[in-house]
PDB file of C-alpha atoms in Angstrom:
ATOM      1  CA  UNK A  18     -11.974  14.267   2.135  1.00  0.00           C
ATOM      2  CA  UNK A  19      -8.539  12.669   1.756  1.00  0.00           C
ATOM      3  CA  UNK A  20      -7.247  13.461   5.198  1.00  0.00           C
ATOM      4  CA  UNK A  21      -5.592  10.675   7.165  1.00  0.00           C
ATOM      5  CA  UNK A  22      -7.450  10.515  10.428  1.00  0.00           C
ATOM      6  CA  UNK A  23      -6.307   7.311  12.174  1.00  0.00           C
ATOM      7  CA  UNK A  24      -3.227   5.221  12.831  1.00  0.00           C
ATOM      8  CA  UNK A  25      -3.688   1.471  13.478  1.00  0.00           C
ATOM      9  CA  UNK A  26      -1.108  -0.475  15.434  1.00  0.00           C
ATOM     10  CA  UNK A  27      -0.994  -4.044  16.706  1.00  0.00           C
ATOM     11  CA  UNK A  28       1.457  -5.206  19.348  1.00  0.00           C
ATOM     12  CA  UNK A  29       2.445  -8.333  21.223  1.00  0.00           C
ATOM     13  CA  UNK A  30       5.530  -7.766  23.410  1.00  0.00           C
ATOM     14  CA  UNK A  31       5.523  -4.018  22.777  1.00  0.00           C
ATOM     15  CA  UNK A  32       9.238  -3.436  23.363  1.00  0.00           C
ATOM     16  CA  UNK A  33       9.331  -0.503  20.912  1.00  0.00           C
ATOM     17  CA  UNK A  34       5.755   0.733  21.346  1.00  0.00           C
ATOM     18  CA  UNK A  35       6.517   3.533  23.866  1.00  0.00           C
ATOM     19  CA  UNK A  36       8.984   5.127  21.412  1.00  0.00           C
ATOM     20  CA  UNK A  37       6.489   4.906  18.550  1.00  0.00           C
ATOM     21  CA  UNK A  38       3.703   6.478  20.641  1.00  0.00           C
ATOM     22  CA  UNK A  39       6.023   9.269  21.800  1.00  0.00           C
ATOM     23  CA  UNK A  40       6.937  10.072  18.169  1.00  0.00           C
ATOM     24  CA  UNK A  41       3.241  10.166  17.286  1.00  0.00           C
ATOM     25  CA  UNK A  42       2.596  12.556  20.180  1.00  0.00           C
ATOM     26  CA  UNK A  43       5.359  14.859  18.962  1.00  0.00           C
ATOM     27  CA  UNK A  44       4.972  14.700  15.153  1.00  0.00           C
ATOM     28  CA  UNK A  45       1.411  13.681  14.220  1.00  0.00           C
ATOM     29  CA  UNK A  46      -1.536  16.131  14.355  1.00  0.00           C
ATOM     30  CA  UNK A  47      -3.617  15.724  17.483  1.00  0.00           C
ATOM     31  CA  UNK A  48      -6.852  15.098  15.549  1.00  0.00           C
ATOM     32  CA  UNK A  49      -5.450  11.774  14.274  1.00  0.00           C
ATOM     33  CA  UNK A  50      -6.909   8.956  16.367  1.00  0.00           C
ATOM     34  CA  UNK A  51      -4.761   6.006  17.516  1.00  0.00           C
ATOM     35  CA  UNK A  52      -6.136   2.447  17.392  1.00  0.00           C
ATOM     36  CA  UNK A  53      -4.095  -0.103  19.313  1.00  0.00           C
ATOM     37  CA  UNK A  54      -4.696  -3.844  19.304  1.00  0.00           C
ATOM     38  CA  UNK A  55      -2.951  -5.930  21.953  1.00  0.00           C
ATOM     39  CA  UNK A  56      -3.017  -9.445  23.366  1.00  0.00           C
ATOM     40  CA  UNK A  57      -1.869  -8.595  26.926  1.00  0.00           C
ATOM     41  CA  UNK A  58      -3.865  -6.701  29.455  1.00  0.00           C
ATOM     42  CA  UNK A  59      -0.642  -4.833  30.314  1.00  0.00           C
ATOM     43  CA  UNK A  60      -1.534  -2.351  27.575  1.00  0.00           C
ATOM     44  CA  UNK A  61      -5.005  -1.539  28.967  1.00  0.00           C
ATOM     45  CA  UNK A  62      -3.667   1.633  30.649  1.00  0.00           C
ATOM     46  CA  UNK A  63      -1.831   3.034  27.621  1.00  0.00           C
ATOM     47  CA  UNK A  64      -2.684   6.628  26.828  1.00  0.00           C
ATOM     48  CA  UNK A  65      -1.480   9.517  24.708  1.00  0.00           C
ATOM     49  CA  UNK A  66      -1.001  13.040  25.939  1.00  0.00           C
ATOM     50  CA  UNK A  67      -2.261  14.572  22.682  1.00  0.00           C
ATOM     51  CA  UNK A  68      -4.332  11.960  20.862  1.00  0.00           C
ATOM     52  CA  UNK A  69      -7.536  10.057  21.404  1.00  0.00           C
ATOM     53  CA  UNK A  70      -6.739   6.316  21.728  1.00  0.00           C
ATOM     54  CA  UNK A  71      -8.978   3.287  21.084  1.00  0.00           C
ATOM     55  CA  UNK A  72      -7.571   0.281  22.967  1.00  0.00           C
ATOM     56  CA  UNK A  73      -8.758  -3.153  21.827  1.00  0.00           C
ATOM     57  CA  UNK A  74      -7.808  -6.497  23.277  1.00  0.00           C
ATOM     58  CA  UNK A  75      -7.611  -9.248  20.649  1.00  0.00           C
ATOM     59  CA  UNK A  76      -7.141 -13.006  20.671  1.00  0.00           C
ATOM     60  CA  UNK A  77      -5.382 -12.882  17.284  1.00  0.00           C
ATOM     61  CA  UNK A  78      -2.282 -15.007  17.061  1.00  0.00           C
ATOM     62  CA  UNK A  79      -0.950 -13.868  13.667  1.00  0.00           C
ATOM     63  CA  UNK A  80      -0.170 -10.670  11.840  1.00  0.00           C
ATOM     64  CA  UNK A  81      -3.068 -10.930   9.415  1.00  0.00           C
ATOM     65  CA  UNK A  82      -5.842 -11.468  11.958  1.00  0.00           C
ATOM     66  CA  UNK A  83      -4.455  -8.796  14.325  1.00  0.00           C
ATOM     67  CA  UNK A  84      -4.341  -6.081  11.706  1.00  0.00           C
ATOM     68  CA  UNK A  85      -7.694  -7.092  10.178  1.00  0.00           C
ATOM     69  CA  UNK A  86      -9.193  -6.712  13.636  1.00  0.00           C
ATOM     70  CA  UNK A  87      -7.866  -3.233  14.370  1.00  0.00           C
ATOM     71  CA  UNK A  88      -8.098  -1.777  10.870  1.00  0.00           C
ATOM     72  CA  UNK A  89     -11.663  -2.888  10.341  1.00  0.00           C
ATOM     73  CA  UNK A  90     -12.495  -1.370  13.728  1.00  0.00           C
ATOM     74  CA  UNK A  91     -11.036   1.936  12.533  1.00  0.00           C
ATOM     75  CA  UNK A  92     -12.750   1.759   9.150  1.00  0.00           C
ATOM     76  CA  UNK A  93     -16.038   1.875  11.011  1.00  0.00           C
ATOM     77  CA  UNK A  94     -15.321   5.582  11.625  1.00  0.00           C
ATOM     78  CA  UNK A  95     -12.438   6.568   9.339  1.00  0.00           C
ATOM     79  CA  UNK A  96     -11.967   6.521   5.560  1.00  0.00           C
ATOM     80  CA  UNK A  97      -8.167   6.925   5.369  1.00  0.00           C
ATOM     81  CA  UNK A  98      -5.853   5.235   7.884  1.00  0.00           C
ATOM     82  CA  UNK A  99      -2.206   4.483   8.401  1.00  0.00           C
ATOM     83  CA  UNK A 100      -1.344   0.911   9.230  1.00  0.00           C
ATOM     84  CA  UNK A 101       1.829   0.908  11.364  1.00  0.00           C
ATOM     85  CA  UNK A 102       4.194  -1.641  12.840  1.00  0.00           C
ATOM     86  CA  UNK A 103       4.834  -1.229  16.550  1.00  0.00           C
ATOM     87  CA  UNK A 104       8.581  -1.040  15.893  1.00  0.00           C
ATOM     88  CA  UNK A 105       8.811   2.169  13.822  1.00  0.00           C
ATOM     89  CA  UNK A 106       9.465   5.811  14.745  1.00  0.00           C
ATOM     90  CA  UNK A 107       7.999   8.825  12.959  1.00  0.00           C
ATOM     91  CA  UNK A 108      10.357  11.640  11.886  1.00  0.00           C
ATOM     92  CA  UNK A 109       9.192  15.261  12.303  1.00  0.00           C
ATOM     93  CA  UNK A 110       8.013  15.389   8.638  1.00  0.00           C
ATOM     94  CA  UNK A 111       6.982  11.728   8.161  1.00  0.00           C
ATOM     95  CA  UNK A 112       3.226  12.238   8.586  1.00  0.00           C
ATOM     96  CA  UNK A 113       3.206  15.562   6.733  1.00  0.00           C
ATOM     97  CA  UNK A 114       4.799  14.040   3.622  1.00  0.00           C
ATOM     98  CA  UNK A 115       2.543  10.997   3.725  1.00  0.00           C
ATOM     99  CA  UNK A 116      -0.475  13.266   3.894  1.00  0.00           C
ATOM    100  CA  UNK A 117       0.732  15.504   1.058  1.00  0.00           C
ATOM    101  CA  UNK A 118       1.537  12.547  -1.185  1.00  0.00           C
ATOM    102  CA  UNK A 119      -1.780  10.876  -0.382  1.00  0.00           C
ATOM    103  CA  UNK A 120      -3.743  13.964  -1.354  1.00  0.00           C
ATOM    104  CA  UNK A 121      -1.731  14.326  -4.559  1.00  0.00           C
ATOM    105  CA  UNK A 122      -2.312  10.750  -5.634  1.00  0.00           C
ATOM    106  CA  UNK A 123      -6.017  10.941  -4.868  1.00  0.00           C
ATOM    107  CA  UNK A 124      -6.379  14.073  -6.972  1.00  0.00           C
ATOM    108  CA  UNK A 125      -4.568  12.308  -9.848  1.00  0.00           C
ATOM    109  CA  UNK A 126      -6.473   8.963  -9.836  1.00  0.00           C
ATOM    110  CA  UNK A 127      -7.846   8.082  -6.444  1.00  0.00           C
ATOM    111  CA  UNK A 128     -10.030   5.226  -7.689  1.00  0.00           C
ATOM    112  CA  UNK A 129      -6.992   3.199  -8.563  1.00  0.00           C
ATOM    113  CA  UNK A 130      -5.033   3.936  -5.424  1.00  0.00           C
ATOM    114  CA  UNK A 131      -3.973   1.061  -3.233  1.00  0.00           C
ATOM    115  CA  UNK A 132      -1.220   1.553  -0.675  1.00  0.00           C
ATOM    116  CA  UNK A 133       1.100   4.530  -0.157  1.00  0.00           C
ATOM    117  CA  UNK A 134       3.990   3.304   1.926  1.00  0.00           C
ATOM    118  CA  UNK A 135       6.693   5.197   3.804  1.00  0.00           C
ATOM    119  CA  UNK A 136      10.356   4.677   2.999  1.00  0.00           C
ATOM    120  CA  UNK A 137      12.575   3.225   5.675  1.00  0.00           C
ATOM    121  CA  UNK A 138      16.020   1.970   6.621  1.00  0.00           C
ATOM    122  CA  UNK A 139      14.950  -1.612   7.260  1.00  0.00           C
ATOM    123  CA  UNK A 140      12.543  -2.740   4.492  1.00  0.00           C
ATOM    124  CA  UNK A 141      12.855  -4.445   1.140  1.00  0.00           C
ATOM    125  CA  UNK A 142      12.824  -3.131  -2.373  1.00  0.00           C
ATOM    126  CA  UNK A 143      12.358   0.464  -3.489  1.00  0.00           C
ATOM    127  CA  UNK A 144      11.009   1.394  -0.048  1.00  0.00           C
ATOM    128  CA  UNK A 145      14.538   1.022   1.359  1.00  0.00           C
ATOM    129  CA  UNK A 146      16.443   4.321   1.278  1.00  0.00           C
ATOM    130  CA  UNK A 147      19.565   2.343   0.363  1.00  0.00           C
ATOM    131  CA  UNK A 148      17.920   1.116  -2.857  1.00  0.00           C
ATOM    132  CA  UNK A 149      19.171   2.582  -6.112  1.00  0.00           C
ATOM    133  CA  UNK A 150      19.636   1.621  -9.724  1.00  0.00           C
ATOM    134  CA  UNK A 151      22.716   2.156 -11.855  1.00  0.00           C
ATOM    135  CA  UNK A 152      21.444   5.534 -13.028  1.00  0.00           C
ATOM    136  CA  UNK A 153      20.611   6.911  -9.586  1.00  0.00           C
ATOM    137  CA  UNK A 154      21.808  10.386  -8.825  1.00  0.00           C
ATOM    138  CA  UNK A 155      22.515  11.858  -5.446  1.00  0.00           C
ATOM    139  CA  UNK A 156      21.187  15.083  -4.055  1.00  0.00           C
ATOM    140  CA  UNK A 157      23.269  15.997  -1.070  1.00  0.00           C
ATOM    141  CA  UNK A 158      23.184  13.017   1.301  1.00  0.00           C
ATOM    142  CA  UNK A 159      20.124  11.455  -0.388  1.00  0.00           C
ATOM    143  CA  UNK A 160      19.368   9.744  -3.671  1.00  0.00           C
ATOM    144  CA  UNK A 161      17.444  12.155  -5.862  1.00  0.00           C
ATOM    145  CA  UNK A 162      14.545   9.684  -6.202  1.00  0.00           C
ATOM    146  CA  UNK A 163      13.891   9.861  -2.422  1.00  0.00           C
ATOM    147  CA  UNK A 164      12.092  13.131  -3.155  1.00  0.00           C
ATOM    148  CA  UNK A 165       9.750  11.484  -5.671  1.00  0.00           C
ATOM    149  CA  UNK A 166       6.712   9.249  -5.371  1.00  0.00           C
ATOM    150  CA  UNK A 167       7.488   5.861  -6.915  1.00  0.00           C
ATOM    151  CA  UNK A 168       5.015   3.217  -8.140  1.00  0.00           C
ATOM    152  CA  UNK A 169       5.804  -0.365  -7.198  1.00  0.00           C
ATOM    153  CA  UNK A 170       3.994  -3.709  -7.294  1.00  0.00           C
ATOM    154  CA  UNK A 171       4.347  -4.821  -3.654  1.00  0.00           C
ATOM    155  CA  UNK A 172       4.967  -2.809  -0.507  1.00  0.00           C
ATOM    156  CA  UNK A 173       5.607  -3.698   3.123  1.00  0.00           C
ATOM    157  CA  UNK A 174       3.017  -1.838   5.218  1.00  0.00           C
ATOM    158  CA  UNK A 175       5.304  -1.042   8.122  1.00  0.00           C
ATOM    159  CA  UNK A 176       3.832   2.456   7.770  1.00  0.00           C
ATOM    160  CA  UNK A 177       1.385   2.798   4.936  1.00  0.00           C
ATOM    161  CA  UNK A 178      -1.812   4.681   4.052  1.00  0.00           C
ATOM    162  CA  UNK A 179      -4.838   2.833   2.804  1.00  0.00           C
ATOM    163  CA  UNK A 180      -8.486   3.822   2.275  1.00  0.00           C
ATOM    164  CA  UNK A 181     -11.597   1.903   3.302  1.00  0.00           C
ATOM    165  CA  UNK A 182     -12.691   1.257  -0.300  1.00  0.00           C
ATOM    166  CA  UNK A 183      -9.423  -0.339  -1.363  1.00  0.00           C
ATOM    167  CA  UNK A 184      -8.887  -2.404   1.763  1.00  0.00           C
ATOM    168  CA  UNK A 185      -8.798  -6.198   1.441  1.00  0.00           C
ATOM    169  CA  UNK A 186      -8.352  -8.330   4.590  1.00  0.00           C
ATOM    170  CA  UNK A 187      -4.975  -9.913   5.168  1.00  0.00           C
ATOM    171  CA  UNK A 188      -4.791 -13.684   5.111  1.00  0.00           C
ATOM    172  CA  UNK A 189      -4.604 -15.252   8.630  1.00  0.00           C
ATOM    173  CA  UNK A 190      -0.805 -15.740   8.438  1.00  0.00           C
ATOM    174  CA  UNK A 191       2.334 -13.973   9.603  1.00  0.00           C
ATOM    175  CA  UNK A 192       4.754 -14.114   6.690  1.00  0.00           C
ATOM    176  CA  UNK A 193       3.791 -12.852   3.204  1.00  0.00           C
ATOM    177  CA  UNK A 194       0.351 -11.692   4.226  1.00  0.00           C
ATOM    178  CA  UNK A 195       1.284  -8.204   2.931  1.00  0.00           C
ATOM    179  CA  UNK A 196       2.594  -9.641  -0.366  1.00  0.00           C
ATOM    180  CA  UNK A 197      -0.645 -11.507  -0.997  1.00  0.00           C
ATOM    181  CA  UNK A 198      -2.763  -8.548   0.031  1.00  0.00           C
ATOM    182  CA  UNK A 199      -0.943  -6.320  -2.508  1.00  0.00           C
ATOM    183  CA  UNK A 200      -1.387  -8.919  -5.212  1.00  0.00           C
ATOM    184  CA  UNK A 201      -5.082  -9.200  -4.430  1.00  0.00           C
ATOM    185  CA  UNK A 202      -5.426  -5.471  -4.747  1.00  0.00           C
ATOM    186  CA  UNK A 203      -3.548  -5.504  -8.010  1.00  0.00           C
ATOM    187  CA  UNK A 204      -6.156  -7.931  -9.413  1.00  0.00           C
ATOM    188  CA  UNK A 205      -8.661  -5.177  -8.664  1.00  0.00           C
ATOM    189  CA  UNK A 206      -6.502  -2.740 -10.696  1.00  0.00           C
ATOM    190  CA  UNK A 207      -5.143  -0.936  -7.621  1.00  0.00           C
ATOM    191  CA  UNK A 208      -1.683   0.605  -7.749  1.00  0.00           C
ATOM    192  CA  UNK A 209       0.796   0.915  -4.888  1.00  0.00           C
ATOM    193  CA  UNK A 210       3.257   3.720  -4.318  1.00  0.00           C
ATOM    194  CA  UNK A 211       6.246   4.642  -2.153  1.00  0.00           C
ATOM    195  CA  UNK A 212       6.018   8.036  -0.478  1.00  0.00           C
ATOM    196  CA  UNK A 213       8.646  10.701   0.093  1.00  0.00           C
ATOM    197  CA  UNK A 214       7.906  10.216   3.824  1.00  0.00           C
ATOM    198  CA  UNK A 215      10.411   8.256   5.911  1.00  0.00           C
ATOM    199  CA  UNK A 216      10.100   6.323   9.166  1.00  0.00           C
ATOM    200  CA  UNK A 217      12.824   4.608  11.112  1.00  0.00           C
ATOM    201  CA  UNK A 218      12.294   0.840  11.438  1.00  0.00           C
ATOM    202  CA  UNK A 219      14.069  -1.090  14.169  1.00  0.00           C
ATOM    203  CA  UNK A 220      13.384  -4.277  12.183  1.00  0.00           C
ATOM    204  CA  UNK A 221      12.254  -7.840  12.854  1.00  0.00           C
ATOM    205  CA  UNK A 222      10.578  -6.917  16.165  1.00  0.00           C
ATOM    206  CA  UNK A 223       7.027  -7.640  15.013  1.00  0.00           C
ATOM    207  CA  UNK A 224       7.087 -10.890  13.052  1.00  0.00           C
ATOM    208  CA  UNK A 225       9.112 -14.078  13.508  1.00  0.00           C
ATOM    209  CA  UNK A 226      10.924 -14.821  10.273  1.00  0.00           C
ATOM    210  CA  UNK A 227      11.956 -18.355  11.185  1.00  0.00           C
ATOM    211  CA  UNK A 228      12.224 -21.272   8.802  1.00  0.00           C
ATOM    212  CA  UNK A 229       9.348 -22.901  10.664  1.00  0.00           C
ATOM    213  CA  UNK A 230       7.153 -19.867  10.131  1.00  0.00           C
ATOM    214  CA  UNK A 231       8.050 -19.793   6.470  1.00  0.00           C
ATOM    215  CA  UNK A 232       7.188 -23.475   5.974  1.00  0.00           C
ATOM    216  CA  UNK A 233       3.845 -23.137   7.800  1.00  0.00           C
ATOM    217  CA  UNK A 234       2.918 -20.128   5.664  1.00  0.00           C
ATOM    218  CA  UNK A 235       3.828 -21.889   2.439  1.00  0.00           C
ATOM    219  CA  UNK A 236       1.750 -24.968   3.410  1.00  0.00           C
ATOM    220  CA  UNK A 237      -1.237 -22.713   4.081  1.00  0.00           C
ATOM    221  CA  UNK A 238      -0.866 -20.958   0.732  1.00  0.00           C
ATOM    222  CA  UNK A 239      -0.438 -24.233  -1.138  1.00  0.00           C
ATOM    223  CA  UNK A 240      -3.695 -25.544   0.379  1.00  0.00           C
ATOM    224  CA  UNK A 241      -5.810 -22.406   0.077  1.00  0.00           C
ATOM    225  CA  UNK A 242      -4.281 -19.974  -2.441  1.00  0.00           C
ATOM    226  CA  UNK A 243      -2.204 -21.965  -4.914  1.00  0.00           C
ATOM    227  CA  UNK A 244      -1.548 -19.023  -7.280  1.00  0.00           C
ATOM    228  CA  UNK A 245       0.121 -17.045  -4.512  1.00  0.00           C
ATOM    229  CA  UNK A 246       2.030 -20.119  -3.412  1.00  0.00           C
ATOM    230  CA  UNK A 247       3.559 -20.428  -6.866  1.00  0.00           C
ATOM    231  CA  UNK A 248       4.228 -16.689  -7.007  1.00  0.00           C
ATOM    232  CA  UNK A 249       6.164 -16.689  -3.752  1.00  0.00           C
ATOM    233  CA  UNK A 250       7.943 -19.947  -4.395  1.00  0.00           C
ATOM    234  CA  UNK A 251       9.344 -18.664  -7.707  1.00  0.00           C
TER     235      UNK A 251
END
């Protein structure tokens, strides 16, 4: 019932996509279906040696619309999906730990579960494996808390599990769409967690973090979602 059965990816230039798909072939169970949204017909012939792939061309021009398109397509068939950036790489145990943690959280209080996000090397907050507080202890070459599931208020869904019932569409923007989505879920009493699972993130290959993009996003939020504008401006 709580099995993860799909991975949803959206890509534009796709520089890192072949490496991601190869890691999925090697380390993700073959019954997991891959959904790929793309803007260029160059990706029409993509295939996976081990996995069924659903290829969807989209006219989306921002992160939010692109992932709404592909995730809602997957939710027509699947209850539990992974939303993934096109610039990550799965480790041999990444998916296994995500699945184990997802099942555990669902057994504990699945009705309140929002996102379960992977840790990474290039991500903010407690998701980052470099994060630690003053009381952090090490266990070999890792911080001890890397082997624990941690609750947090906002995650970056570079690789994150979500179910169909908790899903809320992203806003049609690039920057901060994930922040706002997490906050919207929190208003519905959903909780977000960081998994023991890890993925490598090349970083800044998917979204343009320019000053212009920031300004355009803040103008949109000020006009349409003032509470989130004030939250992000603080």
